[in-house]
Short mmCIF file of C-alpha atoms and ligand atoms in Angstrom, two decimals:
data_model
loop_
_atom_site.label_atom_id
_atom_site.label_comp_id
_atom_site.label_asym_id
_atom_site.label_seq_id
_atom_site.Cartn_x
_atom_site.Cartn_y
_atom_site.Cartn_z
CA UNK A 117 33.74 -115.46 -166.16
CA UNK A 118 31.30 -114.18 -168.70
CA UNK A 119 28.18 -115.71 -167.35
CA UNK A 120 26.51 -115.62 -164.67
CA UNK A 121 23.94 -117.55 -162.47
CA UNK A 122 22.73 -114.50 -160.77
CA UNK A 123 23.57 -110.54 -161.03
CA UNK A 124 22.96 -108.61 -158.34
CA UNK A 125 22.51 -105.15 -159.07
CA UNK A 126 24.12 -102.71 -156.17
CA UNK A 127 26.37 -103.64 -153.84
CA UNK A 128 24.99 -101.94 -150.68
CA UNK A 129 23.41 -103.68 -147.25
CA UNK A 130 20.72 -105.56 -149.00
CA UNK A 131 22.47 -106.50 -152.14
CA UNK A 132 25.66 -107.61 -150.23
CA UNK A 133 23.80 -110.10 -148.17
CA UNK A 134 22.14 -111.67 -151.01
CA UNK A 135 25.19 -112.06 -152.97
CA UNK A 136 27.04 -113.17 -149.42
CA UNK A 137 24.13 -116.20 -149.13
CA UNK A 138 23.65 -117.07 -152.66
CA UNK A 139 27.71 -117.82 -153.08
CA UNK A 140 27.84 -119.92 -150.18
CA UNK A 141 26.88 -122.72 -152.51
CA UNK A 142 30.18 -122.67 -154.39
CA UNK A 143 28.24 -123.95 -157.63
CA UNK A 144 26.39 -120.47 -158.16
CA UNK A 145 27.90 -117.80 -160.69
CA UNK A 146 26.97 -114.61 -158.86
CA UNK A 147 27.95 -110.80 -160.11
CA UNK A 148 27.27 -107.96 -157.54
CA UNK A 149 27.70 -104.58 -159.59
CA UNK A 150 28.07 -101.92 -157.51
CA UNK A 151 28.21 -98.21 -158.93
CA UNK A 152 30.42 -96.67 -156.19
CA UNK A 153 33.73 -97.20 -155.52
CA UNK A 154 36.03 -99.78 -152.51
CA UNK A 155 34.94 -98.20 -149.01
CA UNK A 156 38.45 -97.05 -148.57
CA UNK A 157 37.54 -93.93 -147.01
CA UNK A 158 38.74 -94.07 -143.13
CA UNK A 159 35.64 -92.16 -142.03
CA UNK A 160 33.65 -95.07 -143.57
CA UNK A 161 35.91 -97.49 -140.65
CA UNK A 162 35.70 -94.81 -137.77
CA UNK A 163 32.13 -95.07 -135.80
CA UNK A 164 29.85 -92.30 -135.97
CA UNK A 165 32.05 -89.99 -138.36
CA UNK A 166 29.51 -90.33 -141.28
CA UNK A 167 29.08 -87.02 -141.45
CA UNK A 168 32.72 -86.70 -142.73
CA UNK A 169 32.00 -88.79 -145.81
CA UNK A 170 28.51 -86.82 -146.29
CA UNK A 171 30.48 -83.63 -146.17
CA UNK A 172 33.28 -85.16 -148.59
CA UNK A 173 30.71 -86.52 -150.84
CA UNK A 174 33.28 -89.04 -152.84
CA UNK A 175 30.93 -91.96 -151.53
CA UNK A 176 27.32 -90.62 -151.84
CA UNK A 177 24.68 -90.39 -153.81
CA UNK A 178 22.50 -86.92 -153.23
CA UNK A 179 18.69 -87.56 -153.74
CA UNK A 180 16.75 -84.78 -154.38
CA UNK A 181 12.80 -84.51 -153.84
CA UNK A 182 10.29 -82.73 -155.63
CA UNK A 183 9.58 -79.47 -153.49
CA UNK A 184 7.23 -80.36 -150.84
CA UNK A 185 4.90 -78.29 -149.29
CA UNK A 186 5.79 -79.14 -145.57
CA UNK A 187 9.48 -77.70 -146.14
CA UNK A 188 7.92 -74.08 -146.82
CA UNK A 189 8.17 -75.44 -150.85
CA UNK A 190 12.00 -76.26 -150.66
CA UNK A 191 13.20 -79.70 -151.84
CA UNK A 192 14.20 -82.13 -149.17
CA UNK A 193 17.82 -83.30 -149.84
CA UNK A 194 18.56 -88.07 -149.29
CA UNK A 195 22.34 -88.55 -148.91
CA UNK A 196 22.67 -92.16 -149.47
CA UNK A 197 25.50 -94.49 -150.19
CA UNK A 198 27.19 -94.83 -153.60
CA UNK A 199 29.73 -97.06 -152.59
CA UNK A 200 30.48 -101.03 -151.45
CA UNK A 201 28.29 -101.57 -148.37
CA UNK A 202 26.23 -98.74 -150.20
CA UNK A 203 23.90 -97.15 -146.86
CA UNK A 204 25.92 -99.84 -144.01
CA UNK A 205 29.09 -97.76 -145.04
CA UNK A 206 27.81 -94.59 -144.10
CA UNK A 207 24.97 -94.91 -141.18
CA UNK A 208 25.02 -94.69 -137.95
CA UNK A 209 24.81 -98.47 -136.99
CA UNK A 210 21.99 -97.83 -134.24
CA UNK A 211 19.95 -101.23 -134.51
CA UNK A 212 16.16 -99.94 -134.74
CA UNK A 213 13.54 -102.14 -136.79
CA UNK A 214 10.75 -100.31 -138.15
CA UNK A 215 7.38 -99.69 -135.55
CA UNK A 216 4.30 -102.27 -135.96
CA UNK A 217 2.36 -100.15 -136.98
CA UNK A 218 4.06 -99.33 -140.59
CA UNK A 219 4.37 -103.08 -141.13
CA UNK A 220 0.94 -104.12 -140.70
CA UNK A 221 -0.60 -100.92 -142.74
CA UNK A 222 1.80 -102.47 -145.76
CA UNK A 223 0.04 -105.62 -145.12
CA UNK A 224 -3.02 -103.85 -145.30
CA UNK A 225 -2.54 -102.02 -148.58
CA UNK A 226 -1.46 -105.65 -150.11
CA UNK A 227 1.98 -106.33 -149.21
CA UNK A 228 0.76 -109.72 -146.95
CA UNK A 229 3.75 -111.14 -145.98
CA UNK A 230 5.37 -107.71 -145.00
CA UNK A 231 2.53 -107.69 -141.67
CA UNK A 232 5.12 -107.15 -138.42
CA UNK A 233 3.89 -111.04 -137.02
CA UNK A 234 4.86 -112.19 -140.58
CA UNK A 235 8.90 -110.02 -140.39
CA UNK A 236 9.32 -110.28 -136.47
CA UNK A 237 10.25 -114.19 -137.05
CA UNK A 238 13.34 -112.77 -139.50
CA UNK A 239 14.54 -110.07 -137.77
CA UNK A 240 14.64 -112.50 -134.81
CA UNK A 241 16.41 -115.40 -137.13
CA UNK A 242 18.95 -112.61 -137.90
CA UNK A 243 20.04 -111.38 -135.00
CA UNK A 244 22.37 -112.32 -132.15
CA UNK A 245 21.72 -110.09 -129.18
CA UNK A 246 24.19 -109.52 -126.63
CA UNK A 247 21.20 -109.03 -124.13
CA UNK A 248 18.08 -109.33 -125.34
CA UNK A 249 16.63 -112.59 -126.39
CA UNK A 250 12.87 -113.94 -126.01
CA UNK A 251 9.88 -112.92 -128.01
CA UNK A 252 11.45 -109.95 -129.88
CA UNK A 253 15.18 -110.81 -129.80
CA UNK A 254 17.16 -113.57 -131.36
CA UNK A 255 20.52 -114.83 -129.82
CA UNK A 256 22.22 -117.19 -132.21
CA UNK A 257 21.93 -115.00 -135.91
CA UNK A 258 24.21 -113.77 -137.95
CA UNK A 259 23.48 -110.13 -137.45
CA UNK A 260 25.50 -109.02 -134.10
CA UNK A 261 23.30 -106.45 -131.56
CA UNK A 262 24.99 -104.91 -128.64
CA UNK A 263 24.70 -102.05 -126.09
CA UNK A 264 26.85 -98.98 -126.12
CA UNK A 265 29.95 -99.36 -124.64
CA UNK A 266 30.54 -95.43 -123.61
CA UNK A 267 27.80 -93.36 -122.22
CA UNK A 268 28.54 -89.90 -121.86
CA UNK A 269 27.67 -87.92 -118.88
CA UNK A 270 25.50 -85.52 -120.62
CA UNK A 271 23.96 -88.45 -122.45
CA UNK A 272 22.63 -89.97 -118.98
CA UNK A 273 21.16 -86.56 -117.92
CA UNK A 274 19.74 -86.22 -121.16
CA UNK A 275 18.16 -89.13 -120.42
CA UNK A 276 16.61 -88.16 -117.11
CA UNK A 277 15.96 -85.02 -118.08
CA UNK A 278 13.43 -86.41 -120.68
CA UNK A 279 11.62 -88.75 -118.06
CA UNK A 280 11.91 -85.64 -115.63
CA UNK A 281 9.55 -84.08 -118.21
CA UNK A 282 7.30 -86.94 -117.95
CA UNK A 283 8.73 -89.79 -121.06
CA UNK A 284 8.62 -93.36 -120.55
CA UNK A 285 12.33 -95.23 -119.89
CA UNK A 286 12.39 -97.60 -122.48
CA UNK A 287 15.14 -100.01 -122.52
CA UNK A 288 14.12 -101.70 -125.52
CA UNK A 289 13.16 -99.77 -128.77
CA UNK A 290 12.64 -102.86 -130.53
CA UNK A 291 10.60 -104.58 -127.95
CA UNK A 292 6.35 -104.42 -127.80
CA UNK A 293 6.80 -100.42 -127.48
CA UNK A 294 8.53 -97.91 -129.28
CA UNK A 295 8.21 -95.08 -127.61
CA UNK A 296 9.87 -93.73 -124.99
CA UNK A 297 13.76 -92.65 -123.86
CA UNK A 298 16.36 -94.41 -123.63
CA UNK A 299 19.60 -95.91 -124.82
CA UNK A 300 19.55 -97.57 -128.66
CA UNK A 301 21.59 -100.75 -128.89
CA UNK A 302 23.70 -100.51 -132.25
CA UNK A 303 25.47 -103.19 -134.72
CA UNK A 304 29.22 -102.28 -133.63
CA UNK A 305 30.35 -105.81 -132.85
CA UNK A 306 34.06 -105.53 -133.13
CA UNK A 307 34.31 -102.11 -134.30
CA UNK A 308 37.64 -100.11 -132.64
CA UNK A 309 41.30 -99.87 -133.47
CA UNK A 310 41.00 -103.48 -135.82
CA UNK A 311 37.80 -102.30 -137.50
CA UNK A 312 39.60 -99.87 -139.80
CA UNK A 313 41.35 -102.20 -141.55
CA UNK A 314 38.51 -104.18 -142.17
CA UNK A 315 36.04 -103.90 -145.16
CA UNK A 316 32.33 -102.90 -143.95
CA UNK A 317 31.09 -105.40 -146.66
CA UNK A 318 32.69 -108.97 -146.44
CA UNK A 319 33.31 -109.71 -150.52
CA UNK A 320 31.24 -112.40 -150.95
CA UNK A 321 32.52 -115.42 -151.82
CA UNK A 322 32.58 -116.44 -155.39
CA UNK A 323 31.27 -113.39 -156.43
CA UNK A 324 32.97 -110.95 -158.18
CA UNK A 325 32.64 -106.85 -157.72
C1 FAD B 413 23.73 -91.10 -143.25
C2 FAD B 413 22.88 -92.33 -142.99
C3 FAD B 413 22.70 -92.77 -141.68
C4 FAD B 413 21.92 -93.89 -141.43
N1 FAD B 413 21.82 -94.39 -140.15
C5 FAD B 413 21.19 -95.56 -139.92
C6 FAD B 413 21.24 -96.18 -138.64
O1 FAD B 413 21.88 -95.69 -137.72
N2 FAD B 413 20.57 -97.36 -138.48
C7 FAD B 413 19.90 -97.97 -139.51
O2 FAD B 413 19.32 -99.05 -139.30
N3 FAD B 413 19.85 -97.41 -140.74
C8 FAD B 413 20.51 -96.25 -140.97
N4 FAD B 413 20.52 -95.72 -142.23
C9 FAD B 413 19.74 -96.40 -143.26
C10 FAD B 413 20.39 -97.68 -143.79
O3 FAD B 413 21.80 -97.52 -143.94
C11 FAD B 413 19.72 -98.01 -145.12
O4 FAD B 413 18.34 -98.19 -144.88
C12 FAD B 413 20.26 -99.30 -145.75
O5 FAD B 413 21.66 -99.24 -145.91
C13 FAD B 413 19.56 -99.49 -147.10
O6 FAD B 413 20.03 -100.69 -147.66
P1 FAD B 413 19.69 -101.05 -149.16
O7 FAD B 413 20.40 -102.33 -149.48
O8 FAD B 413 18.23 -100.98 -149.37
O9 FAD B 413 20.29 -99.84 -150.02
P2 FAD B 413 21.78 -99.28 -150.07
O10 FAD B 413 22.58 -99.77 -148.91
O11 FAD B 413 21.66 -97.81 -150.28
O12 FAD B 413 22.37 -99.97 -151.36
C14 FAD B 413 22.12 -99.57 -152.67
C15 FAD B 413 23.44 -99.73 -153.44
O13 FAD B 413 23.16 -99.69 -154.83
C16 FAD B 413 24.16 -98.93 -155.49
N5 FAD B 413 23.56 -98.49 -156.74
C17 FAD B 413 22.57 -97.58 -156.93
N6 FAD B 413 22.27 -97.49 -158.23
C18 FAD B 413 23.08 -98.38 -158.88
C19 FAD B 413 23.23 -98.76 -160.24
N7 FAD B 413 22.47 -98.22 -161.21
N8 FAD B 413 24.16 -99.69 -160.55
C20 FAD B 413 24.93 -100.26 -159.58
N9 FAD B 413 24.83 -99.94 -158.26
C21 FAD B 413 23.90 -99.03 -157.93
C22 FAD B 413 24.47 -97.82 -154.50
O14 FAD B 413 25.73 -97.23 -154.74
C23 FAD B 413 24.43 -98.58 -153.17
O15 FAD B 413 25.69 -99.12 -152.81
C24 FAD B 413 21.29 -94.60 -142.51
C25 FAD B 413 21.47 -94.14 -143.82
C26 FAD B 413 22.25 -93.03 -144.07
C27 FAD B 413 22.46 -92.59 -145.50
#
């Protein structure tokens, strides 16, 4: 194949998904050129060991800022992905949308269709809650939401501790309010024992990497 209907440039969450939809129609040509390497890394398939593949490096990309004021004039340091599922193969999977606020002052400075009554209708398409559902939460998308499945004991006194010193409970950080303490729901639908021999990033169809 030496041409192409589309070429998607960066194979991380974003640029996975696009290629993922635009080869379901089997007709489409589509390249996704990623600059990192096959998540082959086990920390990449073991929850919450991220750290691991920052520390390794192999699979990341270090971002460095200009030296800013607020860090006493040091430069502030971005690990992000530089692999395939570029940023999904190294976070944290906690499932928390950005606050109202930021989405509507984008809308403000021009970005119109980026106000958060304009992107709460797609991150609600998206998304297929394991609890939630209703005017923030979808139930049938592709996108799978759950709750923790372990709390740890020091978690749930962590947790009253911080209403003990007078926080809101929230039990839904993607609901009407942000703020607050609580317990984040995260995307680890059928991550465990089978999850590490599974790619982070399905290959989309049709497309080559
Ligand atoms: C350590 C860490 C923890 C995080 N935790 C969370 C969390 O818990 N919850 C959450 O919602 N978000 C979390 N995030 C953020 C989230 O992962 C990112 O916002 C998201 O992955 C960004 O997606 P993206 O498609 O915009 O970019 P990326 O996923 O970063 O994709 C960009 C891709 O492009 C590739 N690329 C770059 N330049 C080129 C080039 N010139 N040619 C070819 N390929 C190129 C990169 O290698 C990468 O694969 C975390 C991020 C990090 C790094």
């Amino acid at each position: 194949m030496n041409e192409f209907d589309y070429i998607i440039v960066g194979g991380g969450s974003s640029g996975c998904v696009v290629a993922a939809r635009l080869s379901e129609n089997p007709q489409n040509k589509v390249l996704l050129i990623e600059s990192g390497a096959r998540d082959t890394d086990k920390f990449i398939h073991i929850p919450a060991t991220f750290f691991k593949v920052i520390e390794k490096g192999k699979d990341v990309h270090f971002y460095v800022s200009e030296p800013d004021k607020g860090l006493n004039g040091k430069p502030n340091v971005v690990p992000q992905g530089n692999v395939i599922g570029g940023g999904s193969s190294l976070n944290a999977m906690i499932y928390i949308r950005g606050q109202q606020q930021d989405y509507d002052t984008w809308a403000q400075m021009g970005c119109r269709n980026w106000s958060y009554d304009k992107v709460l209708p797609v991150f609600r398409d998206v998304e297929a809650n394991q609890r939630l559902s209703g005017e923030f939460h979808g139930a049938t998308g592709e996108l799978k939401v759950s709750d923790r499945r372990f709390g740890h004991p020091l978690s749930w006194a962590f947790i009253r501790a911080a209403q003990e010193a007078g926080l809101p409970y929230n039990e839904d950080f993607n609901g009407k309010v942000q703020q607050g303490v609580g317990f984040y729901q995260t995307t680890t639908h059928n991550v465990g024992a089978g999850a590490l021999r599974k790619p982070s990033c399905a290959t989309p169809r049709n497309a080559r990497t």
